[in-house]
């Protein structure tokens, strides 16, 4: 689902396909949501809400660095719903030139704002510029999202057992990477 008509490996997804999947007519779907852009926006808003809920998965009283690590680790999963969410998130943030040129709404702005605020709370990062904070957030989200969407490919290349072994150690590696980035501090 993407308002510019991009879909998945099967090709572009249209309103008629979405309506059929939901058991609705195209007219009923458009009556309820108005446009494909609005439907896409609601999906992104739902994803942002789910991601905000992951923030609560950190240990009570954890410092900002640990909260950020826990939040990013909670985002990785090889379950089909989370892979779909990761693909949409990646597309919206990292690879969406067509929509970015004409976007009326930025549905993930609050989620990104929370990540930036959390990073600003990490010792050594409070004086970082907004650009430094945002660049770091994009770097960390890139690692999370590339991992999340690579599962099917790695299962195909290396086999299920090897892909699962990679998945099992990724959370630990992600924690180490986040720790190293945070410890290095913002670059001038």
Coordinates of C-alpha atoms in Angstrom, one line a residue:
X1 CA 0.0 0.0 0.0
X2 CA 1.5 3.3 -1.1
X3 CA -0.2 6.3 -2.4
X4 CA 2.1 6.6 -5.4
X5 CA 0.9 3.2 -6.6
X6 CA 3.9 1.2 -5.5
X7 CA 3.2 -2.1 -4.1
X8 CA 5.2 -5.2 -3.3
X9 CA 6.8 -7.9 -5.3
X10 CA 3.5 -8.5 -7.1
X11 CA 3.4 -5.0 -8.4
X12 CA 1.4 -1.8 -7.7
X13 CA -1.5 -2.1 -5.3
X14 CA -4.6 -0.3 -6.4
X15 CA -7.8 0.8 -4.6
X16 CA -9.7 -2.1 -6.2
X17 CA -7.2 -4.6 -4.8
X18 CA -7.4 -3.1 -1.4
X19 CA -11.2 -3.1 -1.5
X20 CA -11.4 -6.7 -2.6
X21 CA -9.0 -7.7 0.2
X22 CA -11.3 -6.1 2.7
X23 CA -14.5 -7.4 1.1
X24 CA -15.6 -4.0 0.1
X25 CA -16.4 -2.3 -3.2
X26 CA -14.0 0.3 -4.5
X27 CA -16.8 2.9 -4.0
X28 CA -17.4 1.9 -0.4
X29 CA -13.7 2.1 0.4
X30 CA -13.3 5.5 -1.2
X31 CA -16.5 6.7 0.6
X32 CA -15.1 5.7 3.9
X33 CA -11.5 6.9 3.5
X34 CA -11.7 9.5 0.7
X35 CA -8.5 8.8 -1.0
X36 CA -5.7 6.2 -1.2
X37 CA -3.4 8.8 0.4
X38 CA -5.7 9.1 3.4
X39 CA -5.9 5.3 3.8
X40 CA -2.1 5.1 3.6
X41 CA -1.9 7.9 6.2
X42 CA -4.1 5.9 8.6
X43 CA -1.9 2.9 8.1
X44 CA 1.2 5.0 8.9
X45 CA -0.5 6.6 11.9
X46 CA -1.3 3.1 13.2
X47 CA 2.3 2.0 12.7
X48 CA 3.5 5.1 14.6
X49 CA 1.2 4.3 17.4
X50 CA 2.5 0.7 17.6
X51 CA 6.0 2.0 17.6
X52 CA 5.3 4.4 20.3
X53 CA 3.9 1.5 22.3
X54 CA 7.2 -0.3 22.0
X55 CA 8.8 2.5 24.1
X56 CA 7.1 1.1 27.1
X57 CA 8.9 -2.2 26.7
X58 CA 12.0 -0.7 28.3
X59 CA 12.8 -1.5 32.0
X60 CA 11.2 1.0 34.4
X61 CA 13.7 3.6 35.4
X62 CA 16.1 2.8 32.5
X63 CA 18.3 5.7 31.4
X64 CA 17.8 7.3 28.0
X65 CA 20.5 5.2 26.3
X66 CA 19.0 2.0 27.5
X67 CA 15.5 3.1 26.5
X68 CA 16.7 3.9 23.0
X69 CA 18.4 0.5 22.7
X70 CA 15.4 -1.3 24.0
X71 CA 13.0 0.6 21.7
X72 CA 15.1 -0.2 18.6
X73 CA 15.6 -3.9 19.6
X74 CA 11.8 -4.2 20.2
X75 CA 11.3 -3.0 16.6
X76 CA 13.1 -6.0 15.1
X77 CA 11.1 -9.1 14.5
X78 CA 10.7 -11.5 11.6
X79 CA 7.0 -11.9 12.1
X80 CA 5.0 -11.1 8.9
X81 CA 3.1 -8.2 10.4
X82 CA 6.3 -6.6 11.7
X83 CA 8.1 -7.2 8.4
X84 CA 5.2 -5.4 6.6
X85 CA 5.3 -2.6 9.0
X86 CA 9.1 -2.3 8.6
X87 CA 8.8 -2.2 4.8
X88 CA 6.3 0.7 5.0
X89 CA 8.3 2.5 7.6
X90 CA 11.5 2.1 5.5
X91 CA 9.7 3.3 2.4
X92 CA 8.2 6.3 4.1
X93 CA 11.4 7.4 5.8
X94 CA 14.2 6.2 3.6
X95 CA 12.9 5.7 0.0
X96 CA 9.8 7.7 -0.8
X97 CA 10.9 10.5 -3.2
X98 CA 7.6 10.6 -5.1
X99 CA 5.4 11.1 -1.9
X100 CA 8.0 13.4 -0.3
X101 CA 7.7 15.8 -3.2
X102 CA 4.0 16.2 -2.7
X103 CA 3.3 15.2 0.9
X104 CA 0.6 17.1 2.7
X105 CA 1.0 15.2 5.9
X106 CA 4.0 13.6 7.6
X107 CA 2.5 10.8 9.5
X108 CA 5.7 9.6 11.2
X109 CA 6.9 13.0 12.4
X110 CA 5.8 12.4 16.0
X111 CA 7.5 9.0 16.1
X112 CA 10.7 10.5 14.7
X113 CA 10.4 13.4 17.2
X114 CA 10.2 11.0 20.1
X115 CA 13.4 9.2 18.9
X116 CA 15.2 12.5 18.5
X117 CA 14.1 13.6 22.0
X118 CA 15.2 10.3 23.5
X119 CA 18.6 10.6 21.9
X120 CA 18.9 14.2 23.1
X121 CA 18.4 12.8 26.7
X122 CA 21.5 10.5 26.3
X123 CA 24.5 11.9 28.2
X124 CA 26.9 13.7 25.7
X125 CA 24.1 14.3 23.2
X126 CA 22.1 17.1 24.8
X127 CA 24.1 19.7 23.0
X128 CA 23.9 18.0 19.6
X129 CA 22.3 19.9 16.8
X130 CA 19.0 18.8 15.4
X131 CA 20.8 17.7 12.2
X132 CA 23.2 15.5 14.2
X133 CA 20.4 13.9 16.1
X134 CA 18.2 13.3 13.1
X135 CA 21.1 11.9 11.1
X136 CA 21.9 9.4 13.9
X137 CA 18.2 8.4 14.2
X138 CA 18.1 7.7 10.5
X139 CA 21.3 5.6 10.7
X140 CA 19.9 3.5 13.6
X141 CA 16.5 3.1 11.9
X142 CA 18.3 2.0 8.7
X143 CA 20.0 -0.8 10.6
X144 CA 16.7 -1.9 12.2
X145 CA 14.7 -1.8 9.0
X146 CA 17.3 -3.4 6.8
X147 CA 17.4 -6.3 9.2
X148 CA 13.6 -6.5 9.4
X149 CA 13.1 -6.8 5.7
X150 CA 16.1 -9.0 4.9
X151 CA 14.7 -12.1 6.6
X152 CA 13.0 -13.7 3.5
X153 CA 16.1 -13.1 1.3
X154 CA 18.5 -14.5 3.8
X155 CA 16.3 -17.6 4.4
X156 CA 16.4 -18.1 0.6
X157 CA 20.1 -17.6 0.3
X158 CA 21.4 -19.3 3.5
X159 CA 18.5 -21.5 4.6
X160 CA 16.0 -21.2 7.5
X161 CA 18.3 -22.4 10.2
X162 CA 21.2 -20.1 9.2
X163 CA 18.8 -17.1 8.8
X164 CA 17.4 -17.8 12.3
X165 CA 20.9 -18.0 13.8
X166 CA 21.6 -14.5 12.2
X167 CA 18.3 -13.2 13.6
X168 CA 19.1 -14.6 17.0
X169 CA 22.4 -12.6 17.3
X170 CA 21.2 -9.5 15.6
X171 CA 19.5 -8.0 18.8
X172 CA 22.8 -8.3 20.7
X173 CA 24.7 -6.8 17.8
X174 CA 22.2 -4.0 17.5
X175 CA 22.6 -3.2 21.2
X176 CA 26.4 -3.1 20.7
X177 CA 26.1 -0.8 17.7
X178 CA 23.7 1.6 19.4
X179 CA 26.0 1.7 22.4
X180 CA 29.0 2.4 20.2
X181 CA 27.2 5.2 18.4
X182 CA 25.9 6.7 21.6
X183 CA 29.3 6.5 23.3
X184 CA 31.1 8.1 20.4
X185 CA 28.8 11.1 20.7
X186 CA 27.8 13.5 18.0
X187 CA 30.4 14.3 15.4
X188 CA 31.3 18.0 14.8

